[in-house]
Tab-separated table of C-alpha atoms in Angstrom:
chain	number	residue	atom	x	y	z
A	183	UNK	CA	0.837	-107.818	18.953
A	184	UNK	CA	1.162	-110.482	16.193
A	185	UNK	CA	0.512	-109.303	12.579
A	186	UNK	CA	-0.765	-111.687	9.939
A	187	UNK	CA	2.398	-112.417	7.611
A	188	UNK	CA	2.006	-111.945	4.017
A	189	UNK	CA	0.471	-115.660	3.493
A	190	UNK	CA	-2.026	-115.004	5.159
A	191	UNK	CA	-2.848	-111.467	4.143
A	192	UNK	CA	-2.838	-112.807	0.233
A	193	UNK	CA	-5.441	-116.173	1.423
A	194	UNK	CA	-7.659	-112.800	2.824
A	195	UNK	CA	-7.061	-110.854	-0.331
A	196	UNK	CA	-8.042	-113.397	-2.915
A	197	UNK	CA	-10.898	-114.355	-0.760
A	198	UNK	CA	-12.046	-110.675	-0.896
A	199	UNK	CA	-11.474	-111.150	-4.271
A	200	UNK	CA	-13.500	-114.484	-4.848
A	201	UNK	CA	-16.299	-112.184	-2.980
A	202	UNK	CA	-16.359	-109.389	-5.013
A	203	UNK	CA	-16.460	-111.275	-8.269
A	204	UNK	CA	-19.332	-112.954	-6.775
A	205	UNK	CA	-21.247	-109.234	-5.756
A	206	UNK	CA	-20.327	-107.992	-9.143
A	207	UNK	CA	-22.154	-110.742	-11.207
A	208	UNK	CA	-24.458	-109.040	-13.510
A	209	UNK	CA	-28.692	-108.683	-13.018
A	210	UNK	CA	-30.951	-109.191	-15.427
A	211	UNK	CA	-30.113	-107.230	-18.593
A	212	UNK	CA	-31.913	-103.702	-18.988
A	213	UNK	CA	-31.880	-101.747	-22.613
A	214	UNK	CA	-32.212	-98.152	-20.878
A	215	UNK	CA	-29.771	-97.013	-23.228
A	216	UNK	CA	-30.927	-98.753	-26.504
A	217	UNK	CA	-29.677	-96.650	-29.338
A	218	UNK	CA	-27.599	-94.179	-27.589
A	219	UNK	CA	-24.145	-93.646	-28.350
A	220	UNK	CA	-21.765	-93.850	-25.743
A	221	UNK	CA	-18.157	-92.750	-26.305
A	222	UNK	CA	-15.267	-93.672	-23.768
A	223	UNK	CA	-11.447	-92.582	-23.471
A	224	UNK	CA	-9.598	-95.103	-21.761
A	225	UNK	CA	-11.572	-97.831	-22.504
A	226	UNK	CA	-8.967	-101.059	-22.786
A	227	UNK	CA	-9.265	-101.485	-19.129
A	228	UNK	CA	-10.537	-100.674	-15.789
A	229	UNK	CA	-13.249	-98.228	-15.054
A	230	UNK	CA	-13.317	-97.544	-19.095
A	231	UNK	CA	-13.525	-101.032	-20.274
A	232	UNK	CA	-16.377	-101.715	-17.769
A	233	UNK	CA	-18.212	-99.132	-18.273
A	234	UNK	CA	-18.081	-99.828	-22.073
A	235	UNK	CA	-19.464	-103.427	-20.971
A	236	UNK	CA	-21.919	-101.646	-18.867
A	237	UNK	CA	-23.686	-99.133	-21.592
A	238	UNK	CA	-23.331	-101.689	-24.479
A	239	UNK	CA	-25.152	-104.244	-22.165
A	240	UNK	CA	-27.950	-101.941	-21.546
A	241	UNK	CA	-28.543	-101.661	-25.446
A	242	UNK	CA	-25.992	-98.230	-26.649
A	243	UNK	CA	-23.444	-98.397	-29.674
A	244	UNK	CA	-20.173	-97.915	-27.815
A	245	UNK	CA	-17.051	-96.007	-29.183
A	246	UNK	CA	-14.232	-97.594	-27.909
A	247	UNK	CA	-10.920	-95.663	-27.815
A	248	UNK	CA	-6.973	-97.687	-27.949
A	249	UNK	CA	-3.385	-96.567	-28.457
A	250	UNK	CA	-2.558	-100.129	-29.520
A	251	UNK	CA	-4.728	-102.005	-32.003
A	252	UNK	CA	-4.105	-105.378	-30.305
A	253	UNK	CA	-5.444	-104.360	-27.005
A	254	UNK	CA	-8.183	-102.668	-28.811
A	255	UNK	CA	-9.747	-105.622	-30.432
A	256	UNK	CA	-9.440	-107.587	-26.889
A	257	UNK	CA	-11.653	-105.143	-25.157
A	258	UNK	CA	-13.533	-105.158	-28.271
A	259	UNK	CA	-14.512	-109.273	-27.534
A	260	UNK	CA	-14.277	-107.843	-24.145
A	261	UNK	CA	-17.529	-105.595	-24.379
A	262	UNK	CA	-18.931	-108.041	-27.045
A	263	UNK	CA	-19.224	-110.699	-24.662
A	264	UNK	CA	-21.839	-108.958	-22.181
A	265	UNK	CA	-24.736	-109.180	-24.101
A	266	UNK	CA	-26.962	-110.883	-26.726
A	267	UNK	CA	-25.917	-111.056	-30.405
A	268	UNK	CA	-28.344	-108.520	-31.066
A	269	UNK	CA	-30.699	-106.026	-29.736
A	270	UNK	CA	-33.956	-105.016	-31.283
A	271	UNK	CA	-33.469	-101.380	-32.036
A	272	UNK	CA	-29.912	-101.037	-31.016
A	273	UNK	CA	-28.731	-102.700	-34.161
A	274	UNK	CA	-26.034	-105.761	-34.443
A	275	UNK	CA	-22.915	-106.397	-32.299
A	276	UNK	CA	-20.922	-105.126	-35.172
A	277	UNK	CA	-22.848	-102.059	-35.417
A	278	UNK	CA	-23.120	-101.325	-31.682
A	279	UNK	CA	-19.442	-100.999	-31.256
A	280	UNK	CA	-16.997	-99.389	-32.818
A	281	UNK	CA	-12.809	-98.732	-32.163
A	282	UNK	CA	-10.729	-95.996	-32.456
A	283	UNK	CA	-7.071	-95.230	-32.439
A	284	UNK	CA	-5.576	-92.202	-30.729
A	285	UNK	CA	-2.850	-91.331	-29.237
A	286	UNK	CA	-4.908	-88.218	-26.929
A	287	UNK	CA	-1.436	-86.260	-26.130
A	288	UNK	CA	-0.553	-86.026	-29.858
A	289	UNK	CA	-2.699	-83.060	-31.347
A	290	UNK	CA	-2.608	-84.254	-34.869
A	291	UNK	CA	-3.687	-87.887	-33.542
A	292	UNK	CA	-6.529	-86.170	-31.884
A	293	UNK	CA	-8.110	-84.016	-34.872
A	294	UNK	CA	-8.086	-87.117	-36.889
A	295	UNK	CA	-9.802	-89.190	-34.010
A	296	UNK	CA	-12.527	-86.273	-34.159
A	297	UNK	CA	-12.954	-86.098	-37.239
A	298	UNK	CA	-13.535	-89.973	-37.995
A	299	UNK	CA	-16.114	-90.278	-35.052
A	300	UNK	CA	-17.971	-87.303	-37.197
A	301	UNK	CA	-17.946	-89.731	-39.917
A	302	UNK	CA	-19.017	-92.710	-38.087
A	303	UNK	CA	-21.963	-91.379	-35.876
A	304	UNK	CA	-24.115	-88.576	-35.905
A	305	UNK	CA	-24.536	-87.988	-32.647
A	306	UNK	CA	-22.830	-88.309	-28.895
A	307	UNK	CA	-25.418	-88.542	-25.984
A	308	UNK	CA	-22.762	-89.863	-23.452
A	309	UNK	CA	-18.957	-88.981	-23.820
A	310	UNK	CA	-16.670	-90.345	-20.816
A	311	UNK	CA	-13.667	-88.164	-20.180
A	312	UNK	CA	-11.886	-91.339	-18.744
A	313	UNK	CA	-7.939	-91.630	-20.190
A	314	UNK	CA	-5.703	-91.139	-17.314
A	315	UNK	CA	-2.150	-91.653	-16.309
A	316	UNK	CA	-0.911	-91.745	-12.280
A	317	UNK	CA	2.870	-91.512	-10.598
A	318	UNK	CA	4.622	-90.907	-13.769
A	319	UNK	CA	8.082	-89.489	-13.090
A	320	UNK	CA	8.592	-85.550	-14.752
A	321	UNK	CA	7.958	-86.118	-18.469
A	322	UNK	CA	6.686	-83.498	-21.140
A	323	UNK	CA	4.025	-85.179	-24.329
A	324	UNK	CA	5.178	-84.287	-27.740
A	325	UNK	CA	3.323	-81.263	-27.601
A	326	UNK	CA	5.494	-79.783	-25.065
A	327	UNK	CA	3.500	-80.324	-21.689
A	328	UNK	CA	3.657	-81.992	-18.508
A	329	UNK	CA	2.290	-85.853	-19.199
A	330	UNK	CA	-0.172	-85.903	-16.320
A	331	UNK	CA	-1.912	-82.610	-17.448
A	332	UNK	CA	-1.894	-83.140	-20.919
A	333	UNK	CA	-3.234	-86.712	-20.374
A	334	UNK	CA	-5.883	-86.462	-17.798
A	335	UNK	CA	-7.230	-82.788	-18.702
A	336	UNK	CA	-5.788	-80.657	-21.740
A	337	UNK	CA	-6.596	-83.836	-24.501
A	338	UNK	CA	-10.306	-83.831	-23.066
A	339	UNK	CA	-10.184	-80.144	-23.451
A	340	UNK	CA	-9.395	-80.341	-27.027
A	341	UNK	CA	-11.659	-83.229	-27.894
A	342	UNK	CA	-14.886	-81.895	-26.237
A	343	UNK	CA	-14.051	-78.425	-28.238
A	344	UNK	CA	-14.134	-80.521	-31.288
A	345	UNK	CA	-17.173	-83.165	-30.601
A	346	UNK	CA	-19.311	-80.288	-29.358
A	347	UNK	CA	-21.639	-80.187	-33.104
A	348	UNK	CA	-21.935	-84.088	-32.247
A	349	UNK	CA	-23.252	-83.525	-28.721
A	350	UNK	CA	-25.604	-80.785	-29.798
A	351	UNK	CA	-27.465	-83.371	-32.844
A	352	UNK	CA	-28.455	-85.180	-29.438
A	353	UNK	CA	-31.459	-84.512	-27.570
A	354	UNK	CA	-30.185	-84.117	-23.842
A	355	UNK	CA	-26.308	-85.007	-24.017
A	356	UNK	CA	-23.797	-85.556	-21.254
A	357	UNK	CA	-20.108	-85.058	-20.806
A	358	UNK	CA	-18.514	-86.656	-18.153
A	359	UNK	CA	-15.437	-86.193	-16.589
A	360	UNK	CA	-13.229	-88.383	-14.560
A	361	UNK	CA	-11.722	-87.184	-11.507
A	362	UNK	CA	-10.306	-88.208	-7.769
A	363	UNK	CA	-10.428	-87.168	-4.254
A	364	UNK	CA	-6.650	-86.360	-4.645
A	365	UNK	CA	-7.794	-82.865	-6.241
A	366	UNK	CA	-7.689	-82.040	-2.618
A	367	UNK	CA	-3.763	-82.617	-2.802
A	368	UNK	CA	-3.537	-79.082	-5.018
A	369	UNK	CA	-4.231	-75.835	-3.941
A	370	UNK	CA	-4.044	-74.138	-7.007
A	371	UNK	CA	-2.247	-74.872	-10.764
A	372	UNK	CA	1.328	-74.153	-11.564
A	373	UNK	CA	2.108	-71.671	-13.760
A	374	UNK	CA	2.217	-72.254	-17.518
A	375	UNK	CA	5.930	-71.866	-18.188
A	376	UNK	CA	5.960	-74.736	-15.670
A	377	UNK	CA	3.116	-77.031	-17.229
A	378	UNK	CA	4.996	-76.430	-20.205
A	379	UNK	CA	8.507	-77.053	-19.302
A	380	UNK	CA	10.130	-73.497	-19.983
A	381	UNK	CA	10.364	-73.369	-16.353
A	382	UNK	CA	11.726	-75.807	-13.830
A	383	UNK	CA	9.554	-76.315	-10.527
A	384	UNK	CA	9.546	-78.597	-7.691
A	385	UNK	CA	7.929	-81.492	-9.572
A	386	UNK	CA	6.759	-84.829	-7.558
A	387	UNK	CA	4.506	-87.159	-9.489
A	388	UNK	CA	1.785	-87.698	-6.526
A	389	UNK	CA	1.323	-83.477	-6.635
A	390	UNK	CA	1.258	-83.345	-10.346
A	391	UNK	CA	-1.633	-85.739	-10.997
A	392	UNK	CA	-3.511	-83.942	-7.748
A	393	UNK	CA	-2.983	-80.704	-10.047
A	394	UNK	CA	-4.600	-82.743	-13.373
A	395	UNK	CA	-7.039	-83.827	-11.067
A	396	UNK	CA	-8.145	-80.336	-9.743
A	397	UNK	CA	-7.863	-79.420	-12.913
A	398	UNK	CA	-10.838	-81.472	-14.437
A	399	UNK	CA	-12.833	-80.589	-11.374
A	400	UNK	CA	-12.023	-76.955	-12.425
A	401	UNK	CA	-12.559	-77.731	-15.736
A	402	UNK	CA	-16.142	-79.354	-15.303
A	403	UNK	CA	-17.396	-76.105	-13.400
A	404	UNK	CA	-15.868	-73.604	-16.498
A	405	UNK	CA	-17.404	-75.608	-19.522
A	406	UNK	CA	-20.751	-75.911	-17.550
A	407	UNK	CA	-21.408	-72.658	-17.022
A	408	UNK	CA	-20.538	-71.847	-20.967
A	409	UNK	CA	-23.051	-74.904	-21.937
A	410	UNK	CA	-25.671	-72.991	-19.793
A	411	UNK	CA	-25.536	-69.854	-22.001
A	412	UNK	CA	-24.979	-71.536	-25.321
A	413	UNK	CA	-25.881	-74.885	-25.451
A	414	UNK	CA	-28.964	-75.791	-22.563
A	415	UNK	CA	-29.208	-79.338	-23.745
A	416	UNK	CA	-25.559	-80.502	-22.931
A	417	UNK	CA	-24.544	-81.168	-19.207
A	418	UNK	CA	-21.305	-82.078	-17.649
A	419	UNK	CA	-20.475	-83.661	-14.367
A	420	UNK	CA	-16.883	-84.555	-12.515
A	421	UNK	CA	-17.381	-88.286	-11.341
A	422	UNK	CA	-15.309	-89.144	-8.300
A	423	UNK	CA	-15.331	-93.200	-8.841
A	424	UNK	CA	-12.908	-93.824	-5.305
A	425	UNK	CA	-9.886	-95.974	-5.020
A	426	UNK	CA	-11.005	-98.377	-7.467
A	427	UNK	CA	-8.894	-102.005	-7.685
A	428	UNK	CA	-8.375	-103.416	-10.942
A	429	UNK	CA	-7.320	-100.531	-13.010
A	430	UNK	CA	-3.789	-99.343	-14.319
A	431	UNK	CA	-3.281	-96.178	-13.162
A	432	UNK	CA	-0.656	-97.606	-10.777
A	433	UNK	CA	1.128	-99.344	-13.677
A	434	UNK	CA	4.175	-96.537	-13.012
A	435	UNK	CA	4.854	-98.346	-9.428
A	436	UNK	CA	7.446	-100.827	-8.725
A	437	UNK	CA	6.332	-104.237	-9.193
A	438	UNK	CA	7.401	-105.577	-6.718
A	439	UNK	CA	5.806	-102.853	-4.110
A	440	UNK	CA	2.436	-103.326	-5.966
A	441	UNK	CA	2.874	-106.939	-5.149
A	442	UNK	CA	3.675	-106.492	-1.038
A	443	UNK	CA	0.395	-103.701	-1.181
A	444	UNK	CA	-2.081	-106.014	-2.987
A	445	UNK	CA	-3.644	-107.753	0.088
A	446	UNK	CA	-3.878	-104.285	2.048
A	447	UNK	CA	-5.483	-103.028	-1.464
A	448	UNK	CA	-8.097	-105.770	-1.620
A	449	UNK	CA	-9.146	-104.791	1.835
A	450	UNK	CA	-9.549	-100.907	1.312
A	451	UNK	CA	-10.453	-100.604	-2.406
A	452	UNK	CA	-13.531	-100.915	-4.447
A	453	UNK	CA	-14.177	-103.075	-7.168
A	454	UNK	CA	-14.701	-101.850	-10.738
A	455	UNK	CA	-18.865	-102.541	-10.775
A	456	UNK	CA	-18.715	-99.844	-7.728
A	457	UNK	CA	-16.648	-97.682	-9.283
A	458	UNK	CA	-18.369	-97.118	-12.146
A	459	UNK	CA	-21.584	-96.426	-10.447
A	460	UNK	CA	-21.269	-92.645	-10.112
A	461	UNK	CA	-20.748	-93.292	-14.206
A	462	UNK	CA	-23.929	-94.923	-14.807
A	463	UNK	CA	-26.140	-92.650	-12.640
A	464	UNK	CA	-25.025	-89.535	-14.399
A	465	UNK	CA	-25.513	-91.117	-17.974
A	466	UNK	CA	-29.182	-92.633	-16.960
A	467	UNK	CA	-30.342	-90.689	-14.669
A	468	UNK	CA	-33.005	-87.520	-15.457
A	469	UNK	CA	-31.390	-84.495	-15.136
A	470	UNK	CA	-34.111	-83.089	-12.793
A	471	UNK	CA	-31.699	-85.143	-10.439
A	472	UNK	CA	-28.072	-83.589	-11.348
A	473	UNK	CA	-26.809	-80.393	-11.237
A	474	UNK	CA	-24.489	-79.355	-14.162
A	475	UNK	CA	-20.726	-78.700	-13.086
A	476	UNK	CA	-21.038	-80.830	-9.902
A	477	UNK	CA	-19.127	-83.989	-8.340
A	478	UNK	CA	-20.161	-86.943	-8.081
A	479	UNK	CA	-19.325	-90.145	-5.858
A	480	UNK	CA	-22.196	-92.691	-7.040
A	481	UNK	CA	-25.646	-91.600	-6.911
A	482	UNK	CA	-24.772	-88.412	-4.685
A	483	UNK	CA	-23.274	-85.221	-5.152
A	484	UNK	CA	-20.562	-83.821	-3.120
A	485	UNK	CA	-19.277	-80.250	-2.518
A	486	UNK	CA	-16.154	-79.420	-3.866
A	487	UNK	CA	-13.729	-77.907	-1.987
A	488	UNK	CA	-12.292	-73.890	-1.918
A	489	UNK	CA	-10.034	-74.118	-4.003
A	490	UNK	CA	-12.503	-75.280	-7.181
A	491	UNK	CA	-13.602	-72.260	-7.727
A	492	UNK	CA	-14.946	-69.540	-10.381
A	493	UNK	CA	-12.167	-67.595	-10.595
A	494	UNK	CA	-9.803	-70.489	-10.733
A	495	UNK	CA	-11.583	-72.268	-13.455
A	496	UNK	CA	-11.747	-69.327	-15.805
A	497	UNK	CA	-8.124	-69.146	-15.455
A	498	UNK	CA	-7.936	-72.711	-16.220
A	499	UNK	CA	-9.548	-72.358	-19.108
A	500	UNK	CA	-7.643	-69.566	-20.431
A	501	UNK	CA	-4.502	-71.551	-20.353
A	502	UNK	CA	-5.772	-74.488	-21.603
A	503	UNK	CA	-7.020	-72.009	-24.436
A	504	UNK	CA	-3.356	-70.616	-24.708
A	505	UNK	CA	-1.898	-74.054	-24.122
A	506	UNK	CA	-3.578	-74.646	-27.564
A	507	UNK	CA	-2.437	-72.166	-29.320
A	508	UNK	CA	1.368	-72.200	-28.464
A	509	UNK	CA	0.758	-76.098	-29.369
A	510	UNK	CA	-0.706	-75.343	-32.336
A	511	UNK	CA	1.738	-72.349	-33.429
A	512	UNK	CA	5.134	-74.753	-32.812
A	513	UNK	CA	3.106	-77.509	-34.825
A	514	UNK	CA	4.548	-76.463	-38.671
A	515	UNK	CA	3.237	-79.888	-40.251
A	516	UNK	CA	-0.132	-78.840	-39.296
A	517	UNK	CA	-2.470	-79.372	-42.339
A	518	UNK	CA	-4.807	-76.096	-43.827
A	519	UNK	CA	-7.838	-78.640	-42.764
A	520	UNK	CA	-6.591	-79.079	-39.400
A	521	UNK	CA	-5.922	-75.501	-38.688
A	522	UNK	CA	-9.479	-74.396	-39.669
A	523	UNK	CA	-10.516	-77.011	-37.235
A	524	UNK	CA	-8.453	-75.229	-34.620
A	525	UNK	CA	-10.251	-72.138	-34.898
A	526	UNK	CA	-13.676	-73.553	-35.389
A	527	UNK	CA	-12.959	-75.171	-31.790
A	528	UNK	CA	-11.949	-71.933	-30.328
A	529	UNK	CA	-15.131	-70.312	-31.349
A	530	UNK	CA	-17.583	-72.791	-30.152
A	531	UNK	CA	-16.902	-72.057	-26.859
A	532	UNK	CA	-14.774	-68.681	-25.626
């Protein structure tokens, strides 16, 4: 048998390529979110930055999230450059979109995010648990916990605790939550001496993003059966988008491997327009049609498998609860204001 050599596998890749750009051109523009605010983690690239193009096209006032204020204002022109200068209703471009800086694993960074959305809108209908990091070797935040977990779940934790007043002003509101099929890589979660570093454990980087991953899938069934009881007009769903090219959660691989893949990847993967589909159906769709706490992969919901379950998400939620506090307790330049905002987060949900 004669394989293709790696010529000819990049000619077929950036063909695929040329193709896909050519499926993904936009339709004719639709304002089915006109006056809704929309607010995304992540959103510099990838699934986050299109997605931000997606909403603002369709008419909502975006809330952009960066860690660096030069990549910021690029997606910025980025989203900017989807739609019409104005939209009637919706308000300017420089009212529809808006940019924060926050560095998600730092708590402090966090509160003060929270806190200046508060004071920018007032009101969430859509917020996009997006912000992820992939095959990072063992690393601990500032905070004091492992870099995938803190990342991908226990910063969403903390934010939705604090946005929740936000998402109740809005009529029907919607938390979404980014996952993957590699939950199905992790049985259960480690231990919190191990997510926390007191305790060593047999760490790999593909396992410990699995465990993030089941973790938000976890996650999503815990807070919606609390919105249920307490708060009926908020809904959250995990959103499975699929191996997705185009983003930079790979950005820990060598480059040179990334390189040697990228054909194979054009072949297998989905491009960004697809991937954000399960996002856009679960923002627009009625709710008659989803079920609070499911998954997600584009219009349809899937079944998650044994190890999300009830018992395993209320114990994910009472270490993320814990994880809080021991964060919290070793932080001594915590502010008075910050600390009341600590304990107003705990109580809004137990």
């Amino acid at each position: 048998v004669q394989y293709p050599d790696y010529r000819t596998l990049s000619k077929l890749g950036a063909l695929i390529s040329s193709y896909g750009r050519l499926m993904d051109m936009p339709t004719d523009e639709d304002e089915s979110m006109r006056g809704k605010v929309v607010l995304i983690t992540g959103s510099t690239s990838g699934l986050g930055l299109h997605s931000a193009k997606a909403f603002y096209k369709r008419g909502a006032i975006v809330l952009l999230t960066c860690r660096d204020h030069v990549r910021g204002r690029s997606a910025i022109e980025a989203v900017k450059g989807t739609a019409k200068g104005e939209s009637e209703g919706g308000g300017t471009e420089a009212e529809r979109i808006h940019l924060f800086e926050v560095e998600l694993t730092d708590y402090q960074s966090l509160l003060t995010f929270t806190q200046e959305v508060a004071k920018t809108v007032q009101k969430i209908d859509v917020v996009i648990c997006n912000a992820g990091v992939m095959g990072l070797p063992f690393e601990v935040s500032r905070e004091g916990v492992e870099r995938h977990f803190h990342t991908n779940h226990l910063s969403h934790f903390v934010m939705i605790n604090q946005l929740l007043p936000l998402l109740a002003a809005a009529p029907s509101a919607r938390i979404l939550v980014v996952t993957s099929g590699l939950y199905k890589g992790a049985d259960r979660l480690p231990s919190l001496k191990q997510l926390m570093a007191e305790t060593t454990w047999d760490y790999e980087s593909r396992k410990a993003y699995a465990v993030s991953k089941l973790a938000n899938c976890l996650y999503v069934k815990a807070l919606a059966r609390r919105l249920e009881a307490t708060l009926p007009t908020v809904s959250v769903y995990a959103i499975r988008p699929g191996f997705v090219r185009g983003t930079e959660l790979g950005r820990e691989t060598h480059w040179l491997l990334r390189k040697v893949a990228s054909p194979l990847i054009w072949l297998v993967s989905r491009s960004l327009e697809q991937g954000i589909t399960g996002y856009v159906h679960c923002a627009t769709a009625s709710k008659d049609e989803l079920r609070s706490g499911g998954l997600f992969f584009d219009q349809k919901e899937e079944e998650y498998t044994e190890a999300v379950s009830d018992e395993e998400s209320e114990h994910l939620w009472r270490v993320s609860l814990e994880m809080e506090e021991i964060i919290v307790r070793r932080r001594e330049t915590l502010t008075d204001e910050e600390r009341r905002l600590f304990q107003e987060g705990r109580q809004r949900l137990q």
